[in-house]
Structure formats: C-alpha cells, structure tokens
C-alpha cells in the first residue's frame, strides 16, 4: 500500500518570460516500509520535489498524498501540525538546537506537539543509533556523524509515516557517510519506517531498495513502486 503518492506535481518559479519550471508532472508512489532514493544532478528538481513531499513548499499544480491525505488541501496551520506528526526530516545541516542536549533534541518534536514521550521506544532508537553514552552532551561537543545520528533519532522519535532525508551525508566524510546510511537503513527496517532520501551520489543511492531518477524536473525512471 502506498504511504506516499504524488499526482502530476508541478512547480513553477516566476512568471511569463522569467518563468522557470523546476518540476513538471512528477508522479511517484512509495510503498509503506520502502527505502527509496531520489537521484539527480544539481538543479534537476530533486530538492524542489522533496520540499513538496514534506509540505514545506506548495506546488503550482498537482497533489501529494500521505497516508491517503491530500496534504495541500489543508490550511497552513493544519499542514504544520500534520507535518510535525507524520513526517520526519533529516537535513544535510543537522539542524540541531545547540542549547539542548542530545536527548532533549531527540524528544523536542514530541514535546512541541504536547505529547508524552514513549520512553521505551526512544531508548530503543538511541541504543540502535549508538547514542546511549552521549545523551547528556550538547551538539557542539559531537562529531558530524554523531550529530547526524541524533538528527535521525529525532526524525524517528515521533513514529512518523515517512522520513524525508535531504542529502543526509552531504557534510560527512565517506566512511562516516557509509556508517550513517547503514544505520538509517537498519533503523528503518527495525522500526518499519518508510524513507525517501535525495542524493546526487550514485553509490549512496544504490543502498536504497529502489532508485527514482529525476532530470530537468521530470521523473525519468523508477517513479512507481513495483508490485511483484
């Protein structure tokens, strides 16, 4: 069953002579529990696509469905709440809060929503990602790889319908990148998570279950999940 689906997603910036079509009629579907990589060169439209999938930017035309909900039929405030509950983000820049320790960063989205923390689940995530001895540390005292593992734990903590990872290893060296991606994949499998990751790196993309290719704003390969 598709947890994420887009229909003819289109994004245009500017008007008339200055119009730039960043994305045109992009239709993809992602099954629950899949790990999908969206690969494309710089300027291919992959970041634009990811921002639409996460409800961070509204399309010019087309639809995005998460858990069968048309996310752009919602008003801004409703969409903000839906995004916080249903989508986990992992960014290249980590985006940790420097004044909060590791544990506080991980549970921050849950508390922001006014919910109680599932301590056993969060402890399991922390353990899986090798963060058990780091929970009291501030982000400034962590390596890049450790910070990205905290960002992954934070994304998992709300048990979202889908995790969107935007070049999650872009700031890491090759060995740390491989370690972080392996952990992302293993934790995704353990917690039955759906992960969509964008990357320009072919080797990184091959770690996914399926690769979607985007060129010049068009999906050229792998947009639909196979139903074997």
Short mmCIF file of C-alpha atoms in Angstrom, two decimals:
data_model
loop_
_atom_site.label_atom_id
_atom_site.label_comp_id
_atom_site.label_asym_id
_atom_site.label_seq_id
_atom_site.Cartn_x
_atom_site.Cartn_y
_atom_site.Cartn_z
CA UNK A 1 0.00 0.00 0.00
CA UNK A 2 1.36 3.43 -0.98
CA UNK A 3 2.05 5.63 2.04
CA UNK A 4 3.21 8.45 -0.25
CA UNK A 5 1.90 9.35 -3.68
CA UNK A 6 2.15 12.37 -5.96
CA UNK A 7 0.00 13.18 -8.97
CA UNK A 8 1.37 15.44 -11.74
CA UNK A 9 3.32 17.57 -9.29
CA UNK A 10 4.43 20.80 -10.94
CA UNK A 11 6.35 23.77 -9.57
CA UNK A 12 6.98 26.98 -11.49
CA UNK A 13 9.01 29.90 -10.19
CA UNK A 14 8.49 33.36 -11.69
CA UNK A 15 6.06 34.47 -14.39
CA UNK A 16 5.99 34.71 -18.20
CA UNK A 17 9.46 35.42 -19.63
CA UNK A 18 11.22 34.79 -16.30
CA UNK A 19 9.29 31.57 -15.54
CA UNK A 20 11.39 28.56 -14.54
CA UNK A 21 9.75 25.13 -14.45
CA UNK A 22 11.57 23.35 -11.62
CA UNK A 23 9.25 20.33 -11.64
CA UNK A 24 6.76 19.14 -14.26
CA UNK A 25 4.07 16.46 -13.92
CA UNK A 26 6.09 14.43 -11.42
CA UNK A 27 4.17 11.33 -10.35
CA UNK A 28 5.70 8.86 -7.90
CA UNK A 29 4.48 6.35 -5.35
CA UNK A 30 6.26 4.89 -2.34
CA UNK A 31 5.11 1.78 -0.50
CA UNK A 32 4.98 1.57 3.27
CA UNK A 33 8.34 0.36 4.60
CA UNK A 34 10.30 1.14 1.42
CA UNK A 35 13.69 2.88 1.37
CA UNK A 36 13.70 4.97 -1.82
CA UNK A 37 16.48 7.18 -3.15
CA UNK A 38 15.73 10.07 -5.50
CA UNK A 39 18.84 10.81 -7.52
CA UNK A 40 19.61 13.71 -9.80
CA UNK A 41 22.29 16.27 -10.55
CA UNK A 42 22.30 19.75 -9.04
CA UNK A 43 19.35 21.70 -10.46
CA UNK A 44 17.44 18.58 -11.55
CA UNK A 45 14.49 19.38 -9.28
CA UNK A 46 15.10 16.80 -6.55
CA UNK A 47 15.19 19.32 -3.68
CA UNK A 48 12.06 21.01 -5.04
CA UNK A 49 10.36 17.61 -5.12
CA UNK A 50 11.43 16.79 -1.56
CA UNK A 51 10.17 20.14 -0.26
CA UNK A 52 6.76 19.42 -1.83
CA UNK A 53 6.69 15.87 -0.42
CA UNK A 54 7.28 17.34 3.03
CA UNK A 55 4.73 20.12 2.66
CA UNK A 56 7.46 22.75 3.05
CA UNK A 57 6.53 24.38 -0.26
CA UNK A 58 3.23 24.36 -2.13
CA UNK A 59 3.10 23.19 -5.77
CA UNK A 60 1.90 25.26 -8.70
CA UNK A 61 -0.22 22.25 -9.70
CA UNK A 62 -0.65 18.62 -8.72
CA UNK A 63 -1.20 16.75 -5.47
CA UNK A 64 0.71 14.99 -2.69
CA UNK A 65 -0.96 12.26 -0.64
CA UNK A 66 0.49 10.97 2.65
CA UNK A 67 -1.50 8.21 4.32
CA UNK A 68 -4.22 8.93 1.73
CA UNK A 69 -4.48 12.55 2.89
CA UNK A 70 -4.21 15.30 0.27
CA UNK A 71 -1.77 17.46 2.23
CA UNK A 72 -2.25 20.63 0.17
CA UNK A 73 -6.00 20.61 0.78
CA UNK A 74 -5.12 21.68 4.34
CA UNK A 75 -4.74 25.22 5.61
CA UNK A 76 -1.24 26.27 6.70
CA UNK A 77 -1.73 25.67 10.43
CA UNK A 78 -3.31 22.25 9.87
CA UNK A 79 -0.49 21.33 7.48
CA UNK A 80 2.13 22.39 10.06
CA UNK A 81 0.61 20.06 12.66
CA UNK A 82 0.25 17.21 10.14
CA UNK A 83 3.87 17.65 9.05
CA UNK A 84 5.11 17.55 12.65
CA UNK A 85 3.18 14.33 13.36
CA UNK A 86 3.52 12.46 10.09
CA UNK A 87 6.87 13.48 8.58
CA UNK A 88 10.38 13.16 9.99
CA UNK A 89 13.07 15.28 8.37
CA UNK A 90 16.81 14.62 8.21
CA UNK A 91 18.73 17.52 6.66
CA UNK A 92 22.30 17.85 5.46
CA UNK A 93 22.88 20.62 8.03
CA UNK A 94 21.66 18.50 11.03
CA UNK A 95 19.53 21.45 12.36
CA UNK A 96 20.01 20.50 16.00
CA UNK A 97 19.22 23.05 18.72
CA UNK A 98 22.63 23.99 20.19
CA UNK A 99 21.35 24.72 23.70
CA UNK A 100 19.60 21.36 24.09
CA UNK A 101 21.44 18.13 24.84
CA UNK A 102 21.18 15.03 22.66
CA UNK A 103 18.17 13.55 24.48
CA UNK A 104 16.33 16.89 24.55
CA UNK A 105 16.91 17.35 20.81
CA UNK A 106 15.55 13.87 20.08
CA UNK A 107 12.31 14.31 22.02
CA UNK A 108 11.80 18.00 21.13
CA UNK A 109 9.26 17.37 18.29
CA UNK A 110 7.17 15.15 20.58
CA UNK A 111 7.09 17.75 23.35
CA UNK A 112 6.39 20.53 20.82
CA UNK A 113 3.23 18.61 19.96
CA UNK A 114 2.29 18.34 23.65
CA UNK A 115 2.54 14.55 23.64
CA UNK A 116 4.14 12.29 26.22
CA UNK A 117 7.38 10.59 25.23
CA UNK A 118 7.32 6.83 24.61
CA UNK A 119 10.42 6.31 26.76
CA UNK A 120 10.93 2.65 25.80
CA UNK A 121 10.71 3.40 22.08
CA UNK A 122 13.06 6.41 22.28
CA UNK A 123 15.54 4.41 24.38
CA UNK A 124 15.46 1.68 21.72
CA UNK A 125 16.16 4.22 18.96
CA UNK A 126 19.00 5.80 20.97
CA UNK A 127 20.52 2.37 21.57
CA UNK A 128 20.21 1.34 17.90
CA UNK A 129 21.98 4.51 16.78
CA UNK A 130 24.80 4.16 19.31
CA UNK A 131 23.91 7.32 21.24
CA UNK A 132 23.38 5.84 24.71
CA UNK A 133 26.55 7.36 26.16
CA UNK A 134 26.02 10.74 24.50
CA UNK A 135 22.54 11.75 25.68
CA UNK A 136 23.79 14.48 28.06
CA UNK A 137 26.10 16.12 25.52
CA UNK A 138 25.39 19.33 23.64
CA UNK A 139 25.55 19.17 19.82
CA UNK A 140 28.70 21.33 19.80
CA UNK A 141 30.57 18.53 21.56
CA UNK A 142 29.68 15.91 18.93
CA UNK A 143 31.30 14.92 15.65
CA UNK A 144 29.41 15.43 12.39
CA UNK A 145 28.50 11.75 12.22
CA UNK A 146 27.20 11.79 15.79
CA UNK A 147 25.12 14.89 15.09
CA UNK A 148 23.56 13.26 12.05
CA UNK A 149 22.70 10.17 14.10
CA UNK A 150 20.95 12.46 16.59
CA UNK A 151 19.03 14.02 13.68
CA UNK A 152 17.96 10.53 12.54
CA UNK A 153 16.87 9.64 16.10
CA UNK A 154 14.86 12.87 16.26
CA UNK A 155 13.17 12.03 12.95
CA UNK A 156 12.27 8.54 14.19
CA UNK A 157 11.09 9.67 17.64
CA UNK A 158 7.59 10.75 16.56
CA UNK A 159 6.99 7.43 14.71
CA UNK A 160 6.21 9.35 11.50
CA UNK A 161 4.50 7.89 8.44
CA UNK A 162 7.55 8.82 6.38
CA UNK A 163 11.11 10.08 6.83
CA UNK A 164 12.47 12.54 4.26
CA UNK A 165 16.27 12.76 4.13
CA UNK A 166 17.82 15.65 2.17
CA UNK A 167 21.44 14.78 1.22
CA UNK A 168 21.85 13.40 4.78
CA UNK A 169 25.55 12.62 4.31
CA UNK A 170 26.48 15.78 2.39
CA UNK A 171 28.58 17.16 5.28
CA UNK A 172 30.23 13.85 6.21
CA UNK A 173 33.36 12.02 5.03
CA UNK A 174 32.92 8.82 3.03
CA UNK A 175 33.40 6.35 5.90
CA UNK A 176 31.08 8.26 8.25
CA UNK A 177 28.57 8.57 5.37
CA UNK A 178 28.54 4.80 4.90
CA UNK A 179 28.11 4.24 8.65
CA UNK A 180 25.26 6.76 8.95
CA UNK A 181 23.45 5.37 5.90
CA UNK A 182 23.77 1.81 7.16
CA UNK A 183 22.26 2.90 10.47
CA UNK A 184 19.47 4.78 8.68
CA UNK A 185 18.66 1.66 6.68
CA UNK A 186 18.85 -0.71 9.67
CA UNK A 187 16.74 1.51 11.92
CA UNK A 188 14.26 1.99 9.08
CA UNK A 189 13.87 -1.77 8.77
CA UNK A 190 13.70 -2.35 12.53
CA UNK A 191 11.01 0.27 13.08
CA UNK A 192 9.19 -0.45 9.76
CA UNK A 193 9.89 3.08 8.56
CA UNK A 194 9.37 4.48 5.09
CA UNK A 195 12.38 6.53 3.99
CA UNK A 196 12.76 8.81 0.97
CA UNK A 197 16.26 10.18 0.51
CA UNK A 198 17.55 12.59 -2.10
CA UNK A 199 21.16 12.43 -3.21
CA UNK A 200 23.41 13.20 -6.17
CA UNK A 201 25.70 10.31 -5.19
CA UNK A 202 25.23 7.12 -7.23
CA UNK A 203 26.93 4.86 -4.66
CA UNK A 204 24.75 6.17 -1.85
CA UNK A 205 21.60 5.76 -3.96
CA UNK A 206 22.39 2.08 -4.54
CA UNK A 207 21.92 1.38 -0.81
CA UNK A 208 18.19 2.02 -1.23
CA UNK A 209 15.54 -0.56 -2.18
CA UNK A 210 14.61 1.49 -5.25
CA UNK A 211 16.07 4.44 -7.14
CA UNK A 212 13.97 7.19 -8.71
CA UNK A 213 15.81 9.31 -11.27
CA UNK A 214 14.94 12.93 -11.92
CA UNK A 215 16.32 15.06 -14.76
CA UNK A 216 15.35 18.63 -15.67
CA UNK A 217 12.27 18.48 -13.45
CA UNK A 218 10.98 15.20 -14.92
CA UNK A 219 10.86 11.72 -13.38
CA UNK A 220 12.72 9.60 -15.93
CA UNK A 221 12.95 6.27 -14.11
CA UNK A 222 11.58 4.33 -11.16
CA UNK A 223 8.67 6.56 -10.14
CA UNK A 224 6.21 3.77 -9.49
CA UNK A 225 6.67 1.05 -6.89
CA UNK A 226 6.84 -2.45 -8.37
CA UNK A 227 4.15 -4.85 -7.19
CA UNK A 228 5.90 -8.16 -7.57
#
